[in-house]
GROMACS .gro file of C-alpha atoms in nm:
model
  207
    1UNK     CA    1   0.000   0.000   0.000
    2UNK     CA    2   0.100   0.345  -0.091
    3UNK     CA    3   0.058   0.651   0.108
    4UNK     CA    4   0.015   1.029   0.034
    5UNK     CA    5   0.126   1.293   0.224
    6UNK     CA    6   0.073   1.681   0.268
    7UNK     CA    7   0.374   1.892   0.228
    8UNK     CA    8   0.291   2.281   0.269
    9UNK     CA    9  -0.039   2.214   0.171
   10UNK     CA   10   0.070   2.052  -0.110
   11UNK     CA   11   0.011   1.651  -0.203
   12UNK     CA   12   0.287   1.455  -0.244
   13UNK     CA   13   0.329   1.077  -0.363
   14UNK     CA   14   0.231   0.826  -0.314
   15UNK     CA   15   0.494   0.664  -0.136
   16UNK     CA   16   0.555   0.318   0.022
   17UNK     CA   17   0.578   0.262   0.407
   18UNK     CA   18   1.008   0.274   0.379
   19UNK     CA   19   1.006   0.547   0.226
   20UNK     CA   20   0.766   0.782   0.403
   21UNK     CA   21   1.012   0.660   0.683
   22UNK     CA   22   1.333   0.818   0.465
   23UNK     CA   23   1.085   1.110   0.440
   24UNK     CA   24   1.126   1.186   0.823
   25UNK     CA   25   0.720   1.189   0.893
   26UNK     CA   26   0.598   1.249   1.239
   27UNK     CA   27   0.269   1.157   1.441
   28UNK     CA   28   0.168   1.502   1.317
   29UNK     CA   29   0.224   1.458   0.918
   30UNK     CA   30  -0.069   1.446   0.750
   31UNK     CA   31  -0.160   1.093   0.512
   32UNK     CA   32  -0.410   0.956   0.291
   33UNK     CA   33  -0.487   0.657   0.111
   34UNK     CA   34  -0.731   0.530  -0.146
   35UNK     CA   35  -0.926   0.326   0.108
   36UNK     CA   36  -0.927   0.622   0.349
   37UNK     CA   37  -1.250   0.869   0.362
   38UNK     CA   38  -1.008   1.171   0.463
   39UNK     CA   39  -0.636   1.313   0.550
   40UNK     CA   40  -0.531   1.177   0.901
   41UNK     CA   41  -0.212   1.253   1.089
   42UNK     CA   42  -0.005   0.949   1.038
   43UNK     CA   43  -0.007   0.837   1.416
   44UNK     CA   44  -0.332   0.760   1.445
   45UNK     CA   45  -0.243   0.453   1.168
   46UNK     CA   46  -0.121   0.162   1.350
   47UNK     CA   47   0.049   0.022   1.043
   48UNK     CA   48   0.245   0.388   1.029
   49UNK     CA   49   0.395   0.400   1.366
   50UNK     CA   50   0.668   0.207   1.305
   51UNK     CA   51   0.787   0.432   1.072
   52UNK     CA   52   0.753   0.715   1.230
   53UNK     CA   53   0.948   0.564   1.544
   54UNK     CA   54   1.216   0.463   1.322
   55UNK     CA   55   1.221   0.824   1.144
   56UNK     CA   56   1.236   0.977   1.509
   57UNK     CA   57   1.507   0.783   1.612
   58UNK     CA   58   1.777   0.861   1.300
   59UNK     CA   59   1.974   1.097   1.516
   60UNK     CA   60   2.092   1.458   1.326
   61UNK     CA   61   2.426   1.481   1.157
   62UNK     CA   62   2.464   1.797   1.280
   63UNK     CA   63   2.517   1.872   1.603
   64UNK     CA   64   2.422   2.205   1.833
   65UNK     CA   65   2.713   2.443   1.823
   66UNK     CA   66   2.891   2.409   2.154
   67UNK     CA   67   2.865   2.767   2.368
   68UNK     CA   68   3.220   2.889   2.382
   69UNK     CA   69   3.382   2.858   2.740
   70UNK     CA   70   3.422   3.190   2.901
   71UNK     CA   71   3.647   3.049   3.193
   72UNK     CA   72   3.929   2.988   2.972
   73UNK     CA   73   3.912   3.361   2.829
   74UNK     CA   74   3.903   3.485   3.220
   75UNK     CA   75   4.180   3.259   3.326
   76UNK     CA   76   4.403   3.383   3.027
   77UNK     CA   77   4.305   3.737   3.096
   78UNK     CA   78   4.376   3.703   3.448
   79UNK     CA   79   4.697   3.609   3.410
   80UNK     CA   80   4.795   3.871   3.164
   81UNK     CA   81   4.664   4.068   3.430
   82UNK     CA   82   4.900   3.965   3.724
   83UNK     CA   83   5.232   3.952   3.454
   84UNK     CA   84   5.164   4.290   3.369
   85UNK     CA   85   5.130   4.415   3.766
   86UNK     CA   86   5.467   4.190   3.824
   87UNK     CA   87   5.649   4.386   3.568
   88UNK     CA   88   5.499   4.723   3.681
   89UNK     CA   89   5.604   4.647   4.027
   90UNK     CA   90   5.964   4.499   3.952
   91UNK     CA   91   6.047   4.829   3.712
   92UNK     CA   92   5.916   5.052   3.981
   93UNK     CA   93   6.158   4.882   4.274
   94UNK     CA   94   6.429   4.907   4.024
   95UNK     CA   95   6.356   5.204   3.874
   96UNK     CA   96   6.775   5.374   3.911
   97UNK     CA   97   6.750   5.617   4.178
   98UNK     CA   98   6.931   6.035   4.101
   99UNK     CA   99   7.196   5.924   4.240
  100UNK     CA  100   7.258   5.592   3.987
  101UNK     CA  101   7.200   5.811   3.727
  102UNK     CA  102   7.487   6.075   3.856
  103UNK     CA  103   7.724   5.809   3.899
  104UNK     CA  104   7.682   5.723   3.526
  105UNK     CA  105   7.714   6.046   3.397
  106UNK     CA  106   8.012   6.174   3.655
  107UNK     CA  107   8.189   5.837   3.469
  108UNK     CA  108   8.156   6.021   3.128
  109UNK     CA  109   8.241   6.365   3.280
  110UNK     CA  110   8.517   6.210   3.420
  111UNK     CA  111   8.622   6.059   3.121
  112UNK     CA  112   8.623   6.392   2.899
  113UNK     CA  113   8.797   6.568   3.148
  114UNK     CA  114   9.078   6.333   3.143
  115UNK     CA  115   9.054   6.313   2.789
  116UNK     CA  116   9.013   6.667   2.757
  117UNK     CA  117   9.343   6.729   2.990
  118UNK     CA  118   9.592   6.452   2.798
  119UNK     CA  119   9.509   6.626   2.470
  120UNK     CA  120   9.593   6.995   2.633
  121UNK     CA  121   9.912   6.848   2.777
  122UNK     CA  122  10.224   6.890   2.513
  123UNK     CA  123  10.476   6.914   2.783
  124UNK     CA  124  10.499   6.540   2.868
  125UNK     CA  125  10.419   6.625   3.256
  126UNK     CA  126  10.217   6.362   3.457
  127UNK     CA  127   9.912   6.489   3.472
  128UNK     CA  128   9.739   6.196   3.684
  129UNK     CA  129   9.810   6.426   4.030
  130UNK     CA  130   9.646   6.744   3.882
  131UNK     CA  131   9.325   6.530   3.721
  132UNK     CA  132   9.293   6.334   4.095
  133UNK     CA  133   9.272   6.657   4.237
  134UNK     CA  134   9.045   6.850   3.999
  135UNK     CA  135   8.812   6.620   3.878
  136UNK     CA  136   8.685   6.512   4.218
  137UNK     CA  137   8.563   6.879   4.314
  138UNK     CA  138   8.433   6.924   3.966
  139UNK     CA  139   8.195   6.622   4.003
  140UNK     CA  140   8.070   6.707   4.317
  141UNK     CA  141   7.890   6.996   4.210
  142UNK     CA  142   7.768   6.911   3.881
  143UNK     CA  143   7.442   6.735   4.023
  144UNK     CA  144   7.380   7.028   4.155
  145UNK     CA  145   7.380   7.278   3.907
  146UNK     CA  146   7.386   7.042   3.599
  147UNK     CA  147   7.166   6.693   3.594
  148UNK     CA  148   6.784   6.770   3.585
  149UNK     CA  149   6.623   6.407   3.777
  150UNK     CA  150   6.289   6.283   3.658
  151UNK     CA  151   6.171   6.004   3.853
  152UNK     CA  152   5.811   5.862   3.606
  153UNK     CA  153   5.755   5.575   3.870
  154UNK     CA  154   5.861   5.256   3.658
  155UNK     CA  155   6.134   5.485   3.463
  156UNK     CA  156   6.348   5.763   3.484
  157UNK     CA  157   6.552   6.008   3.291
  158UNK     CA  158   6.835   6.284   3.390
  159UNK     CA  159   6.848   6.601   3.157
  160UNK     CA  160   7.119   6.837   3.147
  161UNK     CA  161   7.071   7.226   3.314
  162UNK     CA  162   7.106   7.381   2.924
  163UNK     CA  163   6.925   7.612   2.693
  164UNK     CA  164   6.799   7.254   2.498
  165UNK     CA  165   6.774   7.079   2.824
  166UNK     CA  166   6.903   6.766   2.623
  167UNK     CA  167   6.807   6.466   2.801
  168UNK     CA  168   7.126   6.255   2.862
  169UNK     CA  169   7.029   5.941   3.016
  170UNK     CA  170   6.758   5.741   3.093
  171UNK     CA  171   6.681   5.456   3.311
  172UNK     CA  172   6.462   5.104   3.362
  173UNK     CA  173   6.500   4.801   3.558
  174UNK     CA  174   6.793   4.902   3.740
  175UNK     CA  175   6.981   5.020   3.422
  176UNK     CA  176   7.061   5.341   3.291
  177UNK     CA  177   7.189   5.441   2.966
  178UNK     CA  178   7.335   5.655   2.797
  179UNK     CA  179   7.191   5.713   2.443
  180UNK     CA  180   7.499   5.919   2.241
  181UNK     CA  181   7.729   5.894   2.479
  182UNK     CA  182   8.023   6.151   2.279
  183UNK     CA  183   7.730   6.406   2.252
  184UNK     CA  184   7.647   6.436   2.627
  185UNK     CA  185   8.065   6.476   2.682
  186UNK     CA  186   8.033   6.786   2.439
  187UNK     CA  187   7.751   6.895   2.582
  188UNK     CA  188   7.903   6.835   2.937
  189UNK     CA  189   8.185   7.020   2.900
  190UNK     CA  190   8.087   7.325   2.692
  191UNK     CA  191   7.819   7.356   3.045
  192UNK     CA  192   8.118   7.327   3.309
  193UNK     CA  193   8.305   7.594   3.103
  194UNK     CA  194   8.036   7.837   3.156
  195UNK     CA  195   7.947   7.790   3.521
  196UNK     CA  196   8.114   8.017   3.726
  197UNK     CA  197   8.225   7.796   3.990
  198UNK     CA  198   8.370   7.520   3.781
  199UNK     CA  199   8.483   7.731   3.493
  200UNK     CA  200   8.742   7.861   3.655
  201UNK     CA  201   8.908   7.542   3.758
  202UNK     CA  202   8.920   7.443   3.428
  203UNK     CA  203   9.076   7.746   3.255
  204UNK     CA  204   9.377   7.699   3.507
  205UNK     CA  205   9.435   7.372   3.348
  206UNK     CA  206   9.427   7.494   3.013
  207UNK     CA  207   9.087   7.284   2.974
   0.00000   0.00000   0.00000
């Protein structure tokens, strides 16, 4: 026996018990036959239910999409979270104090000094007592009247006391550096010529 079915309101078939079955029918699909008076939903047919069991049952090829995990997100995020603070709070404890950055720029004052004096020196006399003795007093005041500090919390930065107030070094992480290291002597000594209280020193050495 072959059944009909309605599709959209639409009459399809007729088609044998297998393969209203491969048509997916439910309780609810509507059927007819030539022996039957009228359309009846295909559960009420005894020799249908079968079928529509067995169309029930085929289980779908495609499955629900699966709802995205937002603890893995948080957990990633989170720990982003605590790196950054670590690295925050290790480059603010390091962060090189005025006096770290004075140290590194009193080594490249001292350096052009000495530089400055061996050049100036034709006679062949040992200079060494005469740069001991200068130098010294002429680093002692330059972080006074010469190195600008900037302390930014996890960085830092020393400028020099001129009319460009050229920054000369700057500092992270317990570090500082230095970032044209034979500009900052120029700039270093063309400032200790002019300040009143070093200049002088200088000018006796023939600096």
């Amino acid at each position: 026996m072959k059944y009909y079915i309605a599709v959209n309101n639409e009459r399809q078939g007729p088609f044998t018990t297998e393969e209203l079955a491969q048509k997916g029918i439910t309780a609810d699909t509507l059927v007819w036959t030539e022996n039957m008076v009228d359309w009846q939903p295909a559960g009420s047919l005894d020799e249908l239910r079968p079928f529509i069991r067995q169309a029930q049952a085929v289980p779908s090829q495609v499955s629900a999409p699966k709802k995205k995990k937002k603890s893995g997100c948080m957990i990633t995020l989170l720990i982003a979270l605590i790196v950054l603070a670590l690295a925050v709070g290790a480059a603010a404890l390091t962060n090189p104090s005025k006096e770290t950055h004075q140290k590194e720029l009193s080594g490249i004052l001292s350096e052009a000094i000495k530089e400055t004096l061996k050049t100036k020196n034709t006679s062949g006399f040992e200079l060494d007592a005469v740069y001991d003795k200068v130098v010294p007093r002429i680093i002692e005041n330059v972080s006074n009247e010469l190195l600008d500090y900037n302390n930014y919390f996890v960085f830092s930065t020393c400028n020099l006391k001129t009319d460009e107030n050229k920054r000369a070094t700057i500092g992270a992480f317990g570090k500082v550096y230095t970032a044209d290291k034979d500009e900052v002597k120029k700039v270093l000594m063309d400032a200790l010529k002019n300040m009143e209280s070093l200049g002088e020193n200088l000018s006796n050495f023939g600096v």
